[in-house]
Each structure stands twice: as structure tokens, then as C-alpha cells.
CSV table of C-alpha atoms in Angstrom, one decimal:
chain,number,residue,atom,x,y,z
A,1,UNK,CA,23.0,-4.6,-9.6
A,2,UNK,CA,22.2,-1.2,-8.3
A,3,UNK,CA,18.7,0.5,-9.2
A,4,UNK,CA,18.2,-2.6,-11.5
A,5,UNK,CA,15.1,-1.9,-12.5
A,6,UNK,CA,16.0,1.8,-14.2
A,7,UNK,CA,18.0,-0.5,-17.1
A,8,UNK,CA,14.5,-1.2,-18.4
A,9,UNK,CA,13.9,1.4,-21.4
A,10,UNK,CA,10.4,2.2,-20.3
A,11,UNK,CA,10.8,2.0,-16.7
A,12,UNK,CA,12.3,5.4,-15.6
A,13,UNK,CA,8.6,7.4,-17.2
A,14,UNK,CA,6.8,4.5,-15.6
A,15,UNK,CA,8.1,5.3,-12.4
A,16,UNK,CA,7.6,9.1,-13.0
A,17,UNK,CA,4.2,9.0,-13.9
A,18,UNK,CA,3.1,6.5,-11.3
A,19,UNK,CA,4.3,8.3,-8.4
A,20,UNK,CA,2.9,11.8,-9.5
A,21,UNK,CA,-0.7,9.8,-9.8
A,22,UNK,CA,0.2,9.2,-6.2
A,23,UNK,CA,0.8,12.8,-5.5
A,24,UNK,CA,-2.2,13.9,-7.2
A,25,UNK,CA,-4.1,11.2,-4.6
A,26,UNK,CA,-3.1,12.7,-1.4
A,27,UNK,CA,-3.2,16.1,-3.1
A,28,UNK,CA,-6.7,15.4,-3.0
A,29,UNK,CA,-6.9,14.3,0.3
A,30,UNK,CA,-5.1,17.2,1.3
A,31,UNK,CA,-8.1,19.5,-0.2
A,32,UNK,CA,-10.8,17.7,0.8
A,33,UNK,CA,-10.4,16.6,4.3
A,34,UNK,CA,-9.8,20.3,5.1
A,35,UNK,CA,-13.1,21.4,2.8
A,36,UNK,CA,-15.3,18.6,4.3
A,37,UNK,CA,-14.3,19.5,7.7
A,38,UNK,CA,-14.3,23.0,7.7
A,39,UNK,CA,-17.8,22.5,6.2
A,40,UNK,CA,-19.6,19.8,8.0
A,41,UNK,CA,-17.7,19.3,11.4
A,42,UNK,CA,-18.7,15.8,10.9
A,43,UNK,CA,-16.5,12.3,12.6
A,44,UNK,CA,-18.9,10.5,10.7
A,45,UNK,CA,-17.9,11.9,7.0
A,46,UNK,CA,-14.2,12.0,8.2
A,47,UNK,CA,-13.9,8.3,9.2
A,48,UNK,CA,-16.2,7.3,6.2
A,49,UNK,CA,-13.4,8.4,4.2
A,50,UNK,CA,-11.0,6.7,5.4
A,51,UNK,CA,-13.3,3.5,4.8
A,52,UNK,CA,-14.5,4.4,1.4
A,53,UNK,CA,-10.7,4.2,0.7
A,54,UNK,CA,-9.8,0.9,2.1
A,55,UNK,CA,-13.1,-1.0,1.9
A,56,UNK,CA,-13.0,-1.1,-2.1
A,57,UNK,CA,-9.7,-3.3,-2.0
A,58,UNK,CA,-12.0,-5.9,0.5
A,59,UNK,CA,-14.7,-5.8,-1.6
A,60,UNK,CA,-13.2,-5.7,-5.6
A,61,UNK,CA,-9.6,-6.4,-5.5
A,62,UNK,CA,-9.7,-10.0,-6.6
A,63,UNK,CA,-12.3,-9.4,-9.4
A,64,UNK,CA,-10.2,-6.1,-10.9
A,65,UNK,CA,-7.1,-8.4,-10.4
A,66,UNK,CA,-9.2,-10.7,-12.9
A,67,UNK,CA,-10.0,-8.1,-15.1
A,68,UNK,CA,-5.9,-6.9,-15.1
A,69,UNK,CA,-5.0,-10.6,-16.1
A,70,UNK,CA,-7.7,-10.6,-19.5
A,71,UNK,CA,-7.4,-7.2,-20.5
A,72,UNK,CA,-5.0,-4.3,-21.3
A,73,UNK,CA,-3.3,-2.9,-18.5
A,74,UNK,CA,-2.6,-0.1,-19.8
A,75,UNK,CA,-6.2,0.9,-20.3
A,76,UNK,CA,-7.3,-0.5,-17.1
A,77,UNK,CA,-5.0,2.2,-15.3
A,78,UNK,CA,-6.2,5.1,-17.9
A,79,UNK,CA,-9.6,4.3,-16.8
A,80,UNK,CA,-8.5,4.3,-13.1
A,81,UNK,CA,-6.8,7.7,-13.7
A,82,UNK,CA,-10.2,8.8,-14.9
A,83,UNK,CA,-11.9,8.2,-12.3
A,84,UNK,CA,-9.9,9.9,-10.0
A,85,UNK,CA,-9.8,13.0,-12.4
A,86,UNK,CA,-13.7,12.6,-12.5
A,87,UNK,CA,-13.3,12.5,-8.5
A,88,UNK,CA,-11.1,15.3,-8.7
A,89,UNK,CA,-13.3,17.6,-10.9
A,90,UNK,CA,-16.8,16.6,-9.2
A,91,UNK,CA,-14.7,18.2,-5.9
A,92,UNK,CA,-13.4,21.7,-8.2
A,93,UNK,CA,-17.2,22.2,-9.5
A,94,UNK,CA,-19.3,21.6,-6.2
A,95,UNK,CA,-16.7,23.8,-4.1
A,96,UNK,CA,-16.9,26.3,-6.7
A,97,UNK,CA,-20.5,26.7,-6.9
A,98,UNK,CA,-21.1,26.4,-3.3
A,99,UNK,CA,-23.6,23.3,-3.5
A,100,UNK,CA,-21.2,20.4,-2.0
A,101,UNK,CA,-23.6,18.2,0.2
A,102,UNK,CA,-22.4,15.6,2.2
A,103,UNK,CA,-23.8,12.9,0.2
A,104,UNK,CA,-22.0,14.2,-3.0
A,105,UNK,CA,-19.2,13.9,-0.6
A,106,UNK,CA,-19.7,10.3,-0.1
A,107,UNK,CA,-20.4,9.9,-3.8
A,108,UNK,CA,-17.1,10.9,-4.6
A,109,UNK,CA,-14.9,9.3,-2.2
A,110,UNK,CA,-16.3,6.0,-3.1
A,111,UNK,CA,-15.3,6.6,-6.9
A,112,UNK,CA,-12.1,7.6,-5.6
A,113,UNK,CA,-11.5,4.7,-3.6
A,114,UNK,CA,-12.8,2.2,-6.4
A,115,UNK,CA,-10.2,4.3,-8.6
A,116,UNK,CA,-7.0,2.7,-6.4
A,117,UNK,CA,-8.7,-0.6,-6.4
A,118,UNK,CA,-9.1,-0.1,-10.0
A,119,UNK,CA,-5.4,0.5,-10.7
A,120,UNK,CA,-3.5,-1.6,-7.8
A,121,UNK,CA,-3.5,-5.2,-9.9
A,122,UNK,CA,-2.8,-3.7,-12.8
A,123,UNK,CA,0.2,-1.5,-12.3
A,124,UNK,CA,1.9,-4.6,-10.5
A,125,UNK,CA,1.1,-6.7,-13.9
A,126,UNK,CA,2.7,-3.5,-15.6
A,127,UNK,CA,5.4,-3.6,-13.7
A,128,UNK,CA,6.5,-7.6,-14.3
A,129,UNK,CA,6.0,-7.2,-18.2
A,130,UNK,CA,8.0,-4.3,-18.1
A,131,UNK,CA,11.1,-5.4,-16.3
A,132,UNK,CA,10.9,-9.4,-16.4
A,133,UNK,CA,11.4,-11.6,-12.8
A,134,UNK,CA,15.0,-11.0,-12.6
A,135,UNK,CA,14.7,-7.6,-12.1
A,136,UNK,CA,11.1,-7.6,-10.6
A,137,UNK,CA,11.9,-7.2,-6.8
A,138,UNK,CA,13.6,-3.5,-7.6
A,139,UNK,CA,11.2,-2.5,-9.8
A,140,UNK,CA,8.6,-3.3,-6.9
A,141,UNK,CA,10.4,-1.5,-4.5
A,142,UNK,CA,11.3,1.5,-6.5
A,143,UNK,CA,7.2,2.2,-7.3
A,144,UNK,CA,7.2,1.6,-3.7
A,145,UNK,CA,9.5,4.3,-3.1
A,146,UNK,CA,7.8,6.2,-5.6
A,147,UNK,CA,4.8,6.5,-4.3
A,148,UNK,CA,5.8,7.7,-0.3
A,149,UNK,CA,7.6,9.9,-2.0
A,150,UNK,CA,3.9,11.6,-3.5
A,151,UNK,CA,2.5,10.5,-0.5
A,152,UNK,CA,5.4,12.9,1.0
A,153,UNK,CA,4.9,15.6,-1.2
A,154,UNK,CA,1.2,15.4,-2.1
A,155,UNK,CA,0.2,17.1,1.0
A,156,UNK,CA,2.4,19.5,1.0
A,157,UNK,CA,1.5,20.9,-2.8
A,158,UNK,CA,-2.2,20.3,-1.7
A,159,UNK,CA,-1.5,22.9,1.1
A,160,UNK,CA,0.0,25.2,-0.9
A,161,UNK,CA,-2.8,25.1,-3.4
A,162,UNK,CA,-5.4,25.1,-0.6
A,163,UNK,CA,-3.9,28.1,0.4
A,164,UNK,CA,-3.2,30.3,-2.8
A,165,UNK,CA,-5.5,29.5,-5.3
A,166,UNK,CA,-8.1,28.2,-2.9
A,167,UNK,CA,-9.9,24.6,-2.8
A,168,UNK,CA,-11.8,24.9,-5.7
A,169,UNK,CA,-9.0,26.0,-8.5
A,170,UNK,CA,-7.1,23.6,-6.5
A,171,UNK,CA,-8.7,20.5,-7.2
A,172,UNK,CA,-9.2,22.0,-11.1
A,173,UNK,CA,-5.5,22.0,-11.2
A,174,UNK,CA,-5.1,18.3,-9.9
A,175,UNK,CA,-6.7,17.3,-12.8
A,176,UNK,CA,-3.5,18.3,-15.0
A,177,UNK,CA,-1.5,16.3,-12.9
A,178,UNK,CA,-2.7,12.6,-13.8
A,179,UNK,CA,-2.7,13.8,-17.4
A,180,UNK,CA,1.4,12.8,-17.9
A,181,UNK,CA,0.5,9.4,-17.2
A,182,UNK,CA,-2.0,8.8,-19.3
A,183,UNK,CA,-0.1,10.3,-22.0
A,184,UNK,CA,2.6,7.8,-21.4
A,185,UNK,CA,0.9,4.4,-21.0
A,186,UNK,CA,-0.4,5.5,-24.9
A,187,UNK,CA,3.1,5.1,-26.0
A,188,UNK,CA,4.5,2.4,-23.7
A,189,UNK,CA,5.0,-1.0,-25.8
A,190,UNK,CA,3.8,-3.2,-23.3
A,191,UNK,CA,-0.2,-4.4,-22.0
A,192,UNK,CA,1.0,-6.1,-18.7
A,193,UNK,CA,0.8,-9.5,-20.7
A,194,UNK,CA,3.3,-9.8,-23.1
A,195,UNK,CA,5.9,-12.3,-21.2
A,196,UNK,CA,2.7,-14.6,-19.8
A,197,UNK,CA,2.1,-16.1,-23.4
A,198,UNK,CA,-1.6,-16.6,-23.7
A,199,UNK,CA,-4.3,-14.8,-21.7
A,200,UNK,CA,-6.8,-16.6,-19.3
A,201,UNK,CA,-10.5,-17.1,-19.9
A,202,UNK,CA,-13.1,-14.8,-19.0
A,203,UNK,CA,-13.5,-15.3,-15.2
A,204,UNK,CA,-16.7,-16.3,-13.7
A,205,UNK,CA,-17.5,-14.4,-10.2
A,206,UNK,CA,-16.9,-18.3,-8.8
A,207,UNK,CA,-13.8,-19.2,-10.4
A,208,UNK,CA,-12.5,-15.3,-9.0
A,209,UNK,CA,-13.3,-16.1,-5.5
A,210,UNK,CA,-11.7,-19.8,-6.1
A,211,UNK,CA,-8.5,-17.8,-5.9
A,212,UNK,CA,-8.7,-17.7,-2.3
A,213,UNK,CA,-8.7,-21.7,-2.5
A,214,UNK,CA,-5.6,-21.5,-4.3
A,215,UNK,CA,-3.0,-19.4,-2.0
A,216,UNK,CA,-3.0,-22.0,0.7
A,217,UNK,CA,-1.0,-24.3,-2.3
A,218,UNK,CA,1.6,-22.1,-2.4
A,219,UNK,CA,3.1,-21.3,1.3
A,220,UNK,CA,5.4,-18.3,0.7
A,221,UNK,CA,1.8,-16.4,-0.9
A,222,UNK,CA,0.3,-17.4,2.1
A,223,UNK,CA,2.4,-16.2,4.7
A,224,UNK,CA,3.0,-12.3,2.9
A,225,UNK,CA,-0.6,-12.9,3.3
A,226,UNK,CA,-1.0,-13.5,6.6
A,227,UNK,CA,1.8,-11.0,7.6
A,228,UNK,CA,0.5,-8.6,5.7
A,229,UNK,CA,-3.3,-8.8,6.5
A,230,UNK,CA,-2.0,-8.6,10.4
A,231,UNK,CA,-0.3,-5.3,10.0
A,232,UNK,CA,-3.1,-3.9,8.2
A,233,UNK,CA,-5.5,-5.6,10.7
A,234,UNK,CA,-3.4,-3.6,13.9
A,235,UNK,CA,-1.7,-0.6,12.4
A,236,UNK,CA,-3.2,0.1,8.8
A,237,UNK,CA,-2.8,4.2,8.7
A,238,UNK,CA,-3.9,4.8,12.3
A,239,UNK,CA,-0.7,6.0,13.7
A,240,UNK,CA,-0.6,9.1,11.1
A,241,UNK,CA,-4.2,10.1,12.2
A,242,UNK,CA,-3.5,10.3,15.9
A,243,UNK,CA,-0.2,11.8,15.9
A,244,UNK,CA,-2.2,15.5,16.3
A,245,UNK,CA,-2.8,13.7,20.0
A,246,UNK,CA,0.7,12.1,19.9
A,247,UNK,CA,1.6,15.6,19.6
A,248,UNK,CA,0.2,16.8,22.3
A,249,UNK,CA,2.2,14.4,24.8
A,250,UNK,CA,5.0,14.7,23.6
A,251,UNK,CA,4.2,18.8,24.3
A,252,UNK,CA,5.5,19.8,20.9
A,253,UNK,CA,5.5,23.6,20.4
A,254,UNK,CA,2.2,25.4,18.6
A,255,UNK,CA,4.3,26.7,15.5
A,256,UNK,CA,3.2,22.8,13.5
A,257,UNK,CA,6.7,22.5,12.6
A,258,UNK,CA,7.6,19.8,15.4
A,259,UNK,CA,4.1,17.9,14.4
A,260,UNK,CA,4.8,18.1,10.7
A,261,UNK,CA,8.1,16.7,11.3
A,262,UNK,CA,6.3,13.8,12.8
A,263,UNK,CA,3.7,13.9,10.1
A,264,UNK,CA,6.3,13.3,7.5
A,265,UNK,CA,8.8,10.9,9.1
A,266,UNK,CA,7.2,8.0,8.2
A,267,UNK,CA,7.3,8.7,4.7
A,268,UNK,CA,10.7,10.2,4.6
A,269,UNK,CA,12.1,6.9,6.3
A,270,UNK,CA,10.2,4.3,3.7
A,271,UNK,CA,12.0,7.2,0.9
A,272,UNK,CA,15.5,7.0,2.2
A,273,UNK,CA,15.2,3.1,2.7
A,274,UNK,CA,14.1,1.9,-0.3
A,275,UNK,CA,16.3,4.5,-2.1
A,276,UNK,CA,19.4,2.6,0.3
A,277,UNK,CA,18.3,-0.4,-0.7
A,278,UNK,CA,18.8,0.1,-4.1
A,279,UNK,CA,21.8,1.5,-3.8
A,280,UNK,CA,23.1,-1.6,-2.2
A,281,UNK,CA,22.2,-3.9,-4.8
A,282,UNK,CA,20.0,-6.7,-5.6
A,283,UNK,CA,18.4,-7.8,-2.5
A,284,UNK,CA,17.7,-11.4,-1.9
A,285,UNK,CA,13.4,-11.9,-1.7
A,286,UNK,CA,12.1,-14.1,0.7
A,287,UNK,CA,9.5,-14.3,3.3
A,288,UNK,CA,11.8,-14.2,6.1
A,289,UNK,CA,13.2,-10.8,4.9
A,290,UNK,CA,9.5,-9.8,4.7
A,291,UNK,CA,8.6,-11.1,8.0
A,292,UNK,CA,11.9,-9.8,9.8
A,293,UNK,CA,11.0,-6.4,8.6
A,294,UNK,CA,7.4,-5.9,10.2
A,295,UNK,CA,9.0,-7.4,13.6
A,296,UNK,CA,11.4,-4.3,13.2
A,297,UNK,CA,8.5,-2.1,12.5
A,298,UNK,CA,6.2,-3.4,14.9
A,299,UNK,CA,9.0,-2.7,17.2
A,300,UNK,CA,9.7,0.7,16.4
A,301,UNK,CA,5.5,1.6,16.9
A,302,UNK,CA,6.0,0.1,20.2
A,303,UNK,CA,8.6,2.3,21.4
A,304,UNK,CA,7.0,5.0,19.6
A,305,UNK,CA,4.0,4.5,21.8
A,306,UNK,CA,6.3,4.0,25.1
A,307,UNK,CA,8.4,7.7,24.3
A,308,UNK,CA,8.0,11.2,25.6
A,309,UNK,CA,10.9,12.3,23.8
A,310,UNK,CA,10.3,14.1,21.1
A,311,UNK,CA,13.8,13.1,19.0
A,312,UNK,CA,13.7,9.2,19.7
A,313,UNK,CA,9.8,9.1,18.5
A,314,UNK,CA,11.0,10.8,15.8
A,315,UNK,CA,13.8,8.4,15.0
A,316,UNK,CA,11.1,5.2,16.2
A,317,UNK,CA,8.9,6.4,12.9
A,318,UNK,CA,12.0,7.2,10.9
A,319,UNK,CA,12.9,3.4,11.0
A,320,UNK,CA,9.4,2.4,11.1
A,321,UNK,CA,9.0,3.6,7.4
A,322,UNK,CA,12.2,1.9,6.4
A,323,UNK,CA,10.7,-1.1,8.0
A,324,UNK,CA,7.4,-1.1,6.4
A,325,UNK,CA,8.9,-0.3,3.1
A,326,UNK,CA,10.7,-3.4,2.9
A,327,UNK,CA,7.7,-5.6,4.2
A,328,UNK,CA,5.4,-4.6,2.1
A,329,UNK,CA,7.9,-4.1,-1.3
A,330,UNK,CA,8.8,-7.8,-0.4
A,331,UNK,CA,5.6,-9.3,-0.1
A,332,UNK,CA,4.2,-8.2,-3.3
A,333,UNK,CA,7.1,-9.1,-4.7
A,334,UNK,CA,6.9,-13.0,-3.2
A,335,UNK,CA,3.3,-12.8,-4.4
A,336,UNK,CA,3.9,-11.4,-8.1
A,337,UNK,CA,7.1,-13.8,-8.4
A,338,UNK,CA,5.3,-17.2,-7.2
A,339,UNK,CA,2.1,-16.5,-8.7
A,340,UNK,CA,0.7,-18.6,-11.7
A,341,UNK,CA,1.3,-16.5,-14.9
A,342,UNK,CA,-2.2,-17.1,-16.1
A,343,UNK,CA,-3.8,-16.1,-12.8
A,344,UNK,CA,-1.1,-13.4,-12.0
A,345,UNK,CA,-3.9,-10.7,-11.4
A,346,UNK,CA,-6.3,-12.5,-8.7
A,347,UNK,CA,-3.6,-13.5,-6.9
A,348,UNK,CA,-1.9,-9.6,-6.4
A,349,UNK,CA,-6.4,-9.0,-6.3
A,350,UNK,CA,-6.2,-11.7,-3.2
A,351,UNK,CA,-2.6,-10.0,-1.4
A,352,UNK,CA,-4.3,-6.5,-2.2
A,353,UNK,CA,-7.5,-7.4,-0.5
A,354,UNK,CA,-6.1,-8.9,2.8
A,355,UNK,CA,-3.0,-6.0,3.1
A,356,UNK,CA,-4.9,-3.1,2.1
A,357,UNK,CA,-8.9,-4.7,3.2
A,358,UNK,CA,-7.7,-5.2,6.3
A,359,UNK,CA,-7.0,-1.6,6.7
A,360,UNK,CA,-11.0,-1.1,7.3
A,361,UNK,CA,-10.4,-3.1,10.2
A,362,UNK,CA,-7.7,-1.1,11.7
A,363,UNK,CA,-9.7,2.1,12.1
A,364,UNK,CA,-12.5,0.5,14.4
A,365,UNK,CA,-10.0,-1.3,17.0
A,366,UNK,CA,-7.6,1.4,17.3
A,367,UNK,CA,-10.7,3.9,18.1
A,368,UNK,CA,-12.5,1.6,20.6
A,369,UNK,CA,-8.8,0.9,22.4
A,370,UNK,CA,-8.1,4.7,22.2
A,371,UNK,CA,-11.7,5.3,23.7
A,372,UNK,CA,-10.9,2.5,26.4
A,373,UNK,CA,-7.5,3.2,27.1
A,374,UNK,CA,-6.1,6.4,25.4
A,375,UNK,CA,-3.9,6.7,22.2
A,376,UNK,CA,-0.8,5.6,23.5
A,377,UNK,CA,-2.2,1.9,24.9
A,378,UNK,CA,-3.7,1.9,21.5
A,379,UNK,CA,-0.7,2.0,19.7
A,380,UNK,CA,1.5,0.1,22.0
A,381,UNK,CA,-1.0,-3.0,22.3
A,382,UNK,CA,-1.7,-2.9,18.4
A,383,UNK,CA,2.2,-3.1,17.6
A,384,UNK,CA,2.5,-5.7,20.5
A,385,UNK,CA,0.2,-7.8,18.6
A,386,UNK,CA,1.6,-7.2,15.7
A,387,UNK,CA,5.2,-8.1,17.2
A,388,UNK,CA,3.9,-11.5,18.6
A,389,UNK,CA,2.1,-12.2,15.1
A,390,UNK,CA,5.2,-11.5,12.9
A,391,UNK,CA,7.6,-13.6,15.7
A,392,UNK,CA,5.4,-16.3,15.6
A,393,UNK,CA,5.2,-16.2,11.7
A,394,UNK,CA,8.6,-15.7,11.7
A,395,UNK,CA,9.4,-18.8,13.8
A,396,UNK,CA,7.4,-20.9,11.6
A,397,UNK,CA,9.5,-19.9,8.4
A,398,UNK,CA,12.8,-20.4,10.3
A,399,UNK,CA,11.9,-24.2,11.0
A,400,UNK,CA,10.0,-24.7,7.7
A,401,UNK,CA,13.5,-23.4,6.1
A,402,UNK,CA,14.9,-25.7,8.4
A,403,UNK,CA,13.0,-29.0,7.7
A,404,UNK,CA,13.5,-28.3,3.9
A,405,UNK,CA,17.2,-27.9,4.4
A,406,UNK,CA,17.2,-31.7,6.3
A,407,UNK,CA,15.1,-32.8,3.8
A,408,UNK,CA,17.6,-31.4,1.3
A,409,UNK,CA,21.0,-33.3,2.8
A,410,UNK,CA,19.3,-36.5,2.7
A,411,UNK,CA,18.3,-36.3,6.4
A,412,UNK,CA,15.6,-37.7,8.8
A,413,UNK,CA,12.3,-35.3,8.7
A,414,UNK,CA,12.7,-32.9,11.6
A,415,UNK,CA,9.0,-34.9,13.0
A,416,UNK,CA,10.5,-38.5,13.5
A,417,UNK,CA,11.7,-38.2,17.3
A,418,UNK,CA,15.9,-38.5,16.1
A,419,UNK,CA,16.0,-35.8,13.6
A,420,UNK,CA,13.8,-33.5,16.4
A,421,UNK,CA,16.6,-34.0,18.6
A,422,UNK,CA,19.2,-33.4,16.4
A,423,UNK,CA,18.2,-30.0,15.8
């Protein structure tokens, strides 16, 4: 079924509202990076931001995935959206008065960052109640889609706010634009919880971490784990912040037009493919599509890194989106679908903390490589490891499918010496 997911009454505003609260989150980055910069001058403040966004998943994921499997959903994201339109006016009130300090800076982009911890488990609990298992894997990678698609257009409406109304009535203005949402989720029917019968217990901070004891029980959790933990671990978001340098190699022209075209490729290729995949059809989940996916986009970085031709590196992160897209759509999916009902929650806490935690991770070995070696090595060797990480992963799924189907037919196990012959 084609666009399966947009049958589901409540769906279509769900999707709506979801990815403008993604817009309004790089809007936001759009606004302050520049402010902070053109204010302070400050590395330090810059990468701190990119931590205070990522380090909140490593930290919280599991217990707010705790908190999305006892309480309303709905609420849990409302509150979420509130703290990013506390962020958000914190930002429109210091810039307008002048007084913004670099430790009000760090103030808010920790409450921002907590705010996408906040909501991540609980949107994807949202999104199973809404449209059931069947039609779980399209809804997944429709919010996906969604949400590069504000992460497209984010920037560019926080640009054209920066540079009309200024930064200040700008982030005033962003406010507005997480208000739709919140309006919607008070008329949506459903809590994240109504096909999981009855709700856990109150979890205790032990029993939240024991989730981490859990995924090694169910193998298909554990590998979109592993999988995705290594691409955030090698690639995370570096590549976006060094294309400026990336740029500059390839000798693109000063007008920005040839960099923004780079800037926005990514994104446009994760738009068009999950867009195309729905427009296929239903698409079968498993971790091998998952794992097949980052090798493709592992490869594409690498020969990203490798060009000096302007139109194949754009193509390279054209299909590099596409790629990612369908990893990371899969794997939740895989998680959300083989999860315990009851525990639902920690375990999309637990993927959330290793695919997004990672991330903080990313940011440190990329720069010492880049200051070693220079951005392109730092690329190319992080998407080599993440090539040889997702083969080697891969492999190991093609032999487990591969014992399971012997194992199915009646047939030797693959370890006694005849059936390893055999095959």
C-alpha cells in the first residue's frame, strides 16, 4: 500500500505538526548560531552547542522513554514543545535587550537539547498507537521525511527572518510556530497507549537502566543498535559542519549558491527517498535492509571525501541522504516493532541514546582527525570505518538468516563440520 500510513484519520495533522516543530528547531539554530557567533567569536560556545544537543539523548533518553511508556504522550510532547518555546523566547528577550551572556547561552541550549530528548520516545509511542504495527514502518518513515524536510526548510525561513525582522523578532515569531501542534495533540484521541492494554509500573532509576540488560535478548534491537550507534559514533552531523572547508576544495564560487547547494543535498536526498519509498509501497523491515543502507551511505561519504568535482560530490550526498533515511527509518522501526509493549518507551530511550548519544562522540574524533590529517582524511577514514562496521554487521545477519533458514528445512546446524560444508 502506497503512503500507508496517511489512511490513519489522525495521521496526516500528526505529520504536519511534527515536522513544522522540526522547522521551528533549526529555525532556531539558524538564529542563534549566527547571534552567538557574531557576538562571542567563541569555538568553545559553538561546539558546546552542538554537544548540549546530542549529550541529553546519552544522558536521559532511557528514563524519558520510561516516563513516555507511564504517562500521556501527548502531554509529554506539549511539555517538550514548551520548553523549546521557553528556549525560543529566553533567545527573543536577551537579544532584544542587549544582555545575552554566554552563560545564558549555555542555559538555554541545554533546555533546548533536553526539549528533543524530552519528545523523541514519545512521538515514536505516538506514532504506533496512532497507526497500529501493520502500518508502523511508513508512518516511521514518513515523520522521517517530515522532519528533513524542516530540517530543509528551517534554515532557510531562519535566514529570512534573521535578515528582515532581525534576530530578536525572529526568535519571538518562532514561538507561533510550535503553537499548531500543541493545539492538535489537545484534540487527538490517542495517549501513545491505547493498543498496549495496561501501563507499566512506576520505573525505578535501576529497573530503567536494566533496559540495557534486556536488548542483547532480542538480536534484531541489538544490531539497529550497534549499526546505528556506529554511524553516529563516525559520522553523526560532522560532514554538514565542514562542508564551508569542503567548499573550499572543491573551489566553489563566492556567490554561496554552489555551498548552499551542498548544504542542502543531504536533506533534499533523505526528502526525495523516503517520499519514493512510499510511493513504491509497503517496504519489507528488516535489519539487513537497515544494514544494507548505511553500507550505501558510508560509501557515498567515502567518495564524497575522495571528489574534487563539484557535480559527483553533489550527487555522493544526494544518495547519502537517501541512504541514511532508510537506515535510520528502519531501525527505529525494528526497535518499535520487536519491543515489549509494556517497556516500549526504554527500549526507543535505549536505540535513541546509542544513535543520537553517540553523536557527542562524533564531534571529538572528526576534529582531532581533521587537526591531524585535514578534513578530507577525516571524512574518508570515518566512513571507511563505518563501511567495514556495517559489512561486517551485515555479514553476520546474512549467515544468522542463513543458519535459521537450515534450521527451518530440518537441516544440520550450519556449526556441525557437514552442514559448514554444505553451505
Amino acid at each position: 500500500m502506497r503512503f500507508a500510513a496517511l489512511r490513519a484519520p489522525w495521521y496526516k495533522g500528526y505529520l504536519a505538526g511534527g515536522s513544522l516543530m522540526m522547522g521551528a528547531d533549526h529555525v532556531e539554530h539558524a538564529i542563534t548560531y549566527f547571534v552567538m557567533w557574531q557576538l562571542f567569536h567563541s569555538p568553545v560556545l559553538a561546539g558546546f552547542a552542538v554537544i548540549s544537543h546530542w549529550l541529553p539523548q546519552l544522558l536521559f533518553a532511557i528514563p524519558f522513554g520510561a516516563l513516555a511508556d507511564r504517562f500521556d504522550c501527548r502531554r509529554l510532547i506539549q511539555l517538550g514543545a514548551a520548553c523549546f518555546m521557553l528556549a525560543s523566547a529566553g533567545w527573543a528577550v536577551l537579544i532584544a535587550t542587549g544582555t545575552l551572556q554566554p552563560w545564558h547561552c549555555v542555559i538555554l541550549l541545554v533546555l533546548h537539547g533536553l526539549a528533543g530528548t524530552f519528545w523523541g520516545p514519545a512521538d515514536q509511542l505516538m506514532l504506533y498507537d496512532i497507526v497500529g504495527p501493520a502500518d508502523l514502518p511508513s508512518a516511521v518513515r514518513l515523520m522521517a521525511t517530515g522532519l528533513n524536510l524542516g530540517m530543509l526548510v528551517g534554515p532557510a525561513i531562519g535566514a529570512a527572518l534573521l535578515f528582515t525582522v532581525g534576530p530578536a523578532w525572529g526568535m519571538a515569531i518562532n514561538v507561533l510556530l510550535y503553537l499548531p501542534f500543541v493545539g492538535y495533540l489537545l484534540v487527538v484521541p490517542y495517549d501513545g497507549h491505547s493498543r498496549a492494554g495496561d501501563r507499566p509500573a512506576a520505573a525505578r532509576i535501576r529497573d530503567v537502566l536494566g533496559v540495557l540488560r534486556e536488548v542483547p535478548a532480542h538480536p534484531p534491537i541489538l544490531a539497529v543498535m550497534v549499526l546505528q550507534a556506529c554511524a553516529g559514533l563516525f559520522i553523526g552531523s560532522a560532514v554538514v559542519t565542514l562542508l564551508p572547508e569542503f567548499g573550499e576544495l572543491l573551489g566553489l564560487d563566492e556567490s554561496g549558491f554552489a555551498y548552499g547547494m551542498l548544504l542542502i543535498a543531504m536533506a533534499t536526498g533523505a526528502v526525495a527517498g523516503g517520499i519514493g519509498l512510499e510511493a513504491i509501497g509497503r517496504v519489507r523491515v528488516s535489519v539487513r535492509l537497515a544494514t544494507t543502507a548505511t553500507v550505501v551511505f558510508a560509501t557515498a561519504l567515502v567518495i564524497f571525501a575522495l571528489s574534487r568535482s563539484f557535480a559527483l560530490s553533489l550527487v555522493a550526498l544526494v544518495i547519502a541522504g537517501t541512504a541514511n533515511l532508510v537506515s535510520s527509518s528502519t531501525s527505529q522501526a525494528v526497535v518499535q516493532l520487536e519491543a515489549p509493549a509494556d517497556r516500549r518507551g526504554r527500549f526507543i530511550g535505549a536505540f535513541a541514546m546509542a544513535s543520537n548519544g553517540s553523536r557527542v562522540g562524533a564531534g571529538i574524533l572528526v576534529a582531532a582527525l581533521g587537526a591531524w590529517l585535514g578534513v578530507t582524511w577525516a571524512i574518508g577514514i570515518d566512513a571507511a570505518l563505518l563501511l567495514a562496521a556495517a559489512t561486517a554487521l551485515l555479514l553476520v545477519v546474512l549467515a544468522r538468516r542463513r543458519r535459521m533458514e537450515l534450521a527451518a528445512a530440518g537441516r544440520v546446524e550450519p556449526s556441525e563440520p557437514e552442514a559448514i560444508g554444505e553451505s
